[in-house]
């Protein structure tokens, strides 16, 4: 679509819509840059991808974008709730496979594992994972809530991408995607420098030590990370990729991002806030994370939100300037006609 035609179509829409649109344009550029880096990395290393999953996912992302643009340009059916939701879904459809692939590329750098150091940092902070595990074993009634909150990371992402534009919080929806992508990128890059397998591994814990639940996130890392680091896992099947980052914890980062994203929805706050607090509480158990993993995840998400706020403010400022220009342009003929 022609950018001039698009700007003309959006010219007199609500400023919130135009700011969101500009931020979504930035998101596309950000995703394209990251995808280019990942592609260059794959070409330069031993990795190769099984293409079908990527082709289908990227085609869906392009389709959502195309339909969203058509709705935005429609003279009769344009609806910000529709086209901003569709484009946001398209961006997340592209972001997730790109970022999952980036996490595997980061793990392949194969720097020395830092589990012992992370455990030492936890102990210096006074955190004892074994005590937390023993407490959970004594209170198995907590496990269903913890397990559901931990596994809701993808569902909440979909809810945020769709619900925020539909509810009229257009800019927050675009900001959520920007912050999510920035946090994922930072998590993957930092994990390459501080690789780890997880606290269960370093403490030598077995399944018999936690009989009431299965730490699925930890098992995913335990399965793939050593193979990637050893150069054994070389073919990437998109449907089989999992998060292989331990430090920082993206679950902890995502919980903060979701609380921030859903905050404008007052009716959802009483659910979203405690639910994501539960996700943070479940993260050490479900992902085998250290306390410092979670603290780092919170720091990453906080930084991502701050950077996103700056980018969003720049988009809004550009909108304010263009609005002033249009007002001046529309007022000039009126003044001239009055003078005649």
PDB file of N, CA, C and O in Angstrom, residues 259-290:
ATOM      1  N   UNK A 259       0.958  -7.210  33.316  1.00  0.00           N
ATOM      2  CA  UNK A 259       0.341  -6.319  34.305  1.00  0.00           C
ATOM      3  C   UNK A 259       0.304  -4.888  33.786  1.00  0.00           C
ATOM      4  O   UNK A 259      -0.692  -4.177  33.947  1.00  0.00           O
ATOM      5  N   UNK A 260       1.399  -4.463  33.170  1.00  0.00           N
ATOM      6  CA  UNK A 260       1.451  -3.118  32.590  1.00  0.00           C
ATOM      7  C   UNK A 260       0.478  -2.985  31.416  1.00  0.00           C
ATOM      8  O   UNK A 260      -0.231  -1.969  31.290  1.00  0.00           O
ATOM      9  N   UNK A 261       0.427  -3.994  30.554  1.00  0.00           N
ATOM     10  CA  UNK A 261      -0.435  -3.933  29.366  1.00  0.00           C
ATOM     11  C   UNK A 261      -1.909  -3.882  29.741  1.00  0.00           C
ATOM     12  O   UNK A 261      -2.689  -3.103  29.169  1.00  0.00           O
ATOM     13  N   UNK A 262      -2.319  -4.704  30.700  1.00  0.00           N
ATOM     14  CA  UNK A 262      -3.727  -4.801  31.067  1.00  0.00           C
ATOM     15  C   UNK A 262      -4.170  -3.720  32.050  1.00  0.00           C
ATOM     16  O   UNK A 262      -5.358  -3.617  32.347  1.00  0.00           O
ATOM     17  N   UNK A 263      -3.245  -2.929  32.573  1.00  0.00           N
ATOM     18  CA  UNK A 263      -3.589  -1.944  33.589  1.00  0.00           C
ATOM     19  C   UNK A 263      -4.695  -0.981  33.162  1.00  0.00           C
ATOM     20  O   UNK A 263      -5.579  -0.634  33.965  1.00  0.00           O
ATOM     21  N   UNK A 264      -4.721  -0.491  31.907  1.00  0.00           N
ATOM     22  CA  UNK A 264      -5.810   0.421  31.514  1.00  0.00           C
ATOM     23  C   UNK A 264      -7.202  -0.216  31.592  1.00  0.00           C
ATOM     24  O   UNK A 264      -8.196   0.508  31.706  1.00  0.00           O
ATOM     25  N   UNK A 265      -7.295  -1.537  31.525  1.00  0.00           N
ATOM     26  CA  UNK A 265      -8.587  -2.226  31.594  1.00  0.00           C
ATOM     27  C   UNK A 265      -8.952  -2.438  33.064  1.00  0.00           C
ATOM     28  O   UNK A 265      -8.605  -3.443  33.671  1.00  0.00           O
ATOM     29  N   UNK A 266      -9.660  -1.470  33.620  1.00  0.00           N
ATOM     30  CA  UNK A 266      -9.919  -1.508  35.060  1.00  0.00           C
ATOM     31  C   UNK A 266     -10.663  -2.772  35.486  1.00  0.00           C
ATOM     32  O   UNK A 266     -10.403  -3.319  36.566  1.00  0.00           O
ATOM     33  N   UNK A 267     -11.567  -3.223  34.649  1.00  0.00           N
ATOM     34  CA  UNK A 267     -12.347  -4.409  35.002  1.00  0.00           C
ATOM     35  C   UNK A 267     -11.490  -5.672  35.011  1.00  0.00           C
ATOM     36  O   UNK A 267     -11.854  -6.660  35.652  1.00  0.00           O
ATOM     37  N   UNK A 268     -10.334  -5.625  34.330  1.00  0.00           N
ATOM     38  CA  UNK A 268      -9.470  -6.804  34.265  1.00  0.00           C
ATOM     39  C   UNK A 268      -8.375  -6.786  35.327  1.00  0.00           C
ATOM     40  O   UNK A 268      -7.777  -7.827  35.614  1.00  0.00           O
ATOM     41  N   UNK A 269      -8.106  -5.632  35.910  1.00  0.00           N
ATOM     42  CA  UNK A 269      -7.024  -5.538  36.899  1.00  0.00           C
ATOM     43  C   UNK A 269      -7.145  -6.543  38.038  1.00  0.00           C
ATOM     44  O   UNK A 269      -6.149  -7.175  38.414  1.00  0.00           O
ATOM     45  N   UNK A 270      -8.346  -6.705  38.649  1.00  0.00           N
ATOM     46  CA  UNK A 270      -8.434  -7.635  39.790  1.00  0.00           C
ATOM     47  C   UNK A 270      -8.082  -9.073  39.440  1.00  0.00           C
ATOM     48  O   UNK A 270      -7.784  -9.873  40.335  1.00  0.00           O
ATOM     49  N   UNK A 271      -8.109  -9.399  38.137  1.00  0.00           N
ATOM     50  CA  UNK A 271      -7.723 -10.748  37.698  1.00  0.00           C
ATOM     51  C   UNK A 271      -6.280 -10.765  37.233  1.00  0.00           C
ATOM     52  O   UNK A 271      -5.491 -11.622  37.621  1.00  0.00           O
ATOM     53  N   UNK A 272      -5.917  -9.785  36.387  1.00  0.00           N
ATOM     54  CA  UNK A 272      -4.594  -9.793  35.750  1.00  0.00           C
ATOM     55  C   UNK A 272      -3.464  -9.621  36.752  1.00  0.00           C
ATOM     56  O   UNK A 272      -2.416 -10.287  36.613  1.00  0.00           O
ATOM     57  N   UNK A 273      -3.640  -8.772  37.745  1.00  0.00           N
ATOM     58  CA  UNK A 273      -2.537  -8.506  38.678  1.00  0.00           C
ATOM     59  C   UNK A 273      -2.217  -9.732  39.524  1.00  0.00           C
ATOM     60  O   UNK A 273      -1.076 -10.219  39.520  1.00  0.00           O
ATOM     61  N   UNK A 274      -3.187 -10.292  40.279  1.00  0.00           N
ATOM     62  CA  UNK A 274      -2.846 -11.488  41.074  1.00  0.00           C
ATOM     63  C   UNK A 274      -2.453 -12.679  40.222  1.00  0.00           C
ATOM     64  O   UNK A 274      -1.615 -13.492  40.629  1.00  0.00           O
ATOM     65  N   UNK A 275      -3.035 -12.790  39.038  1.00  0.00           N
ATOM     66  CA  UNK A 275      -2.702 -13.931  38.173  1.00  0.00           C
ATOM     67  C   UNK A 275      -1.235 -13.872  37.750  1.00  0.00           C
ATOM     68  O   UNK A 275      -0.538 -14.893  37.751  1.00  0.00           O
ATOM     69  N   UNK A 276      -0.760 -12.690  37.432  1.00  0.00           N
ATOM     70  CA  UNK A 276       0.633 -12.573  37.010  1.00  0.00           C
ATOM     71  C   UNK A 276       1.604 -12.575  38.185  1.00  0.00           C
ATOM     72  O   UNK A 276       2.760 -12.954  38.020  1.00  0.00           O
ATOM     73  N   UNK A 277       1.147 -12.166  39.352  1.00  0.00           N
ATOM     74  CA  UNK A 277       1.951 -12.370  40.548  1.00  0.00           C
ATOM     75  C   UNK A 277       2.140 -13.871  40.779  1.00  0.00           C
ATOM     76  O   UNK A 277       3.232 -14.335  41.124  1.00  0.00           O
ATOM     77  N   UNK A 278       1.055 -14.629  40.547  1.00  0.00           N
ATOM     78  CA  UNK A 278       1.150 -16.092  40.664  1.00  0.00           C
ATOM     79  C   UNK A 278       2.107 -16.656  39.620  1.00  0.00           C
ATOM     80  O   UNK A 278       2.851 -17.617  39.891  1.00  0.00           O
ATOM     81  N   UNK A 279       2.129 -16.079  38.421  1.00  0.00           N
ATOM     82  CA  UNK A 279       3.063 -16.541  37.398  1.00  0.00           C
ATOM     83  C   UNK A 279       4.502 -16.349  37.851  1.00  0.00           C
ATOM     84  O   UNK A 279       5.354 -17.232  37.661  1.00  0.00           O
ATOM     85  N   UNK A 280       4.773 -15.197  38.459  1.00  0.00           N
ATOM     86  CA  UNK A 280       6.125 -14.949  38.960  1.00  0.00           C
ATOM     87  C   UNK A 280       6.478 -15.960  40.053  1.00  0.00           C
ATOM     88  O   UNK A 280       7.582 -16.515  40.077  1.00  0.00           O
ATOM     89  N   UNK A 281       5.513 -16.225  40.949  1.00  0.00           N
ATOM     90  CA  UNK A 281       5.756 -17.192  42.022  1.00  0.00           C
ATOM     91  C   UNK A 281       5.992 -18.591  41.481  1.00  0.00           C
ATOM     92  O   UNK A 281       6.759 -19.375  42.057  1.00  0.00           O
ATOM     93  N   UNK A 282       5.352 -18.913  40.346  1.00  0.00           N
ATOM     94  CA  UNK A 282       5.486 -20.247  39.764  1.00  0.00           C
ATOM     95  C   UNK A 282       6.750 -20.411  38.936  1.00  0.00           C
ATOM     96  O   UNK A 282       7.150 -21.544  38.634  1.00  0.00           O
ATOM     97  N   UNK A 283       7.377 -19.312  38.566  1.00  0.00           N
ATOM     98  CA  UNK A 283       8.507 -19.366  37.633  1.00  0.00           C
ATOM     99  C   UNK A 283       9.694 -20.203  38.129  1.00  0.00           C
ATOM    100  O   UNK A 283      10.249 -20.994  37.357  1.00  0.00           O
ATOM    101  N   UNK A 284      10.118 -20.081  39.390  1.00  0.00           N
ATOM    102  CA  UNK A 284      11.230 -20.937  39.830  1.00  0.00           C
ATOM    103  C   UNK A 284      10.893 -22.425  39.733  1.00  0.00           C
ATOM    104  O   UNK A 284      11.743 -23.231  39.351  1.00  0.00           O
ATOM    105  N   UNK A 285       9.649 -22.779  40.054  1.00  0.00           N
ATOM    106  CA  UNK A 285       9.251 -24.185  40.053  1.00  0.00           C
ATOM    107  C   UNK A 285       9.046 -24.701  38.637  1.00  0.00           C
ATOM    108  O   UNK A 285       9.531 -25.779  38.281  1.00  0.00           O
ATOM    109  N   UNK A 286       8.325 -23.962  37.819  1.00  0.00           N
ATOM    110  CA  UNK A 286       8.015 -24.432  36.473  1.00  0.00           C
ATOM    111  C   UNK A 286       9.185 -24.392  35.516  1.00  0.00           C
ATOM    112  O   UNK A 286       9.306 -25.244  34.633  1.00  0.00           O
ATOM    113  N   UNK A 287      10.066 -23.397  35.692  1.00  0.00           N
ATOM    114  CA  UNK A 287      11.186 -23.252  34.763  1.00  0.00           C
ATOM    115  C   UNK A 287      12.533 -23.578  35.344  1.00  0.00           C
ATOM    116  O   UNK A 287      13.544 -23.469  34.636  1.00  0.00           O
ATOM    117  N   UNK A 288      12.566 -23.980  36.619  1.00  0.00           N
ATOM    118  CA  UNK A 288      13.855 -24.253  37.253  1.00  0.00           C
ATOM    119  C   UNK A 288      14.722 -23.013  37.351  1.00  0.00           C
ATOM    120  O   UNK A 288      15.948 -23.090  37.247  1.00  0.00           O
ATOM    121  N   UNK A 289      14.074 -21.864  37.585  1.00  0.00           N
ATOM    122  CA  UNK A 289      14.800 -20.596  37.572  1.00  0.00           C
ATOM    123  C   UNK A 289      15.349 -20.243  38.947  1.00  0.00           C
ATOM    124  O   UNK A 289      14.785 -20.595  39.978  1.00  0.00           O
ATOM    125  N   UNK A 290      16.429 -19.509  38.926  1.00  0.00           N
ATOM    126  CA  UNK A 290      17.000 -18.919  40.124  1.00  0.00           C
ATOM    127  C   UNK A 290      16.251 -17.622  40.429  1.00  0.00           C
ATOM    128  O   UNK A 290      15.609 -17.039  39.551  1.00  0.00           O
TER     129      UNK A 290
END
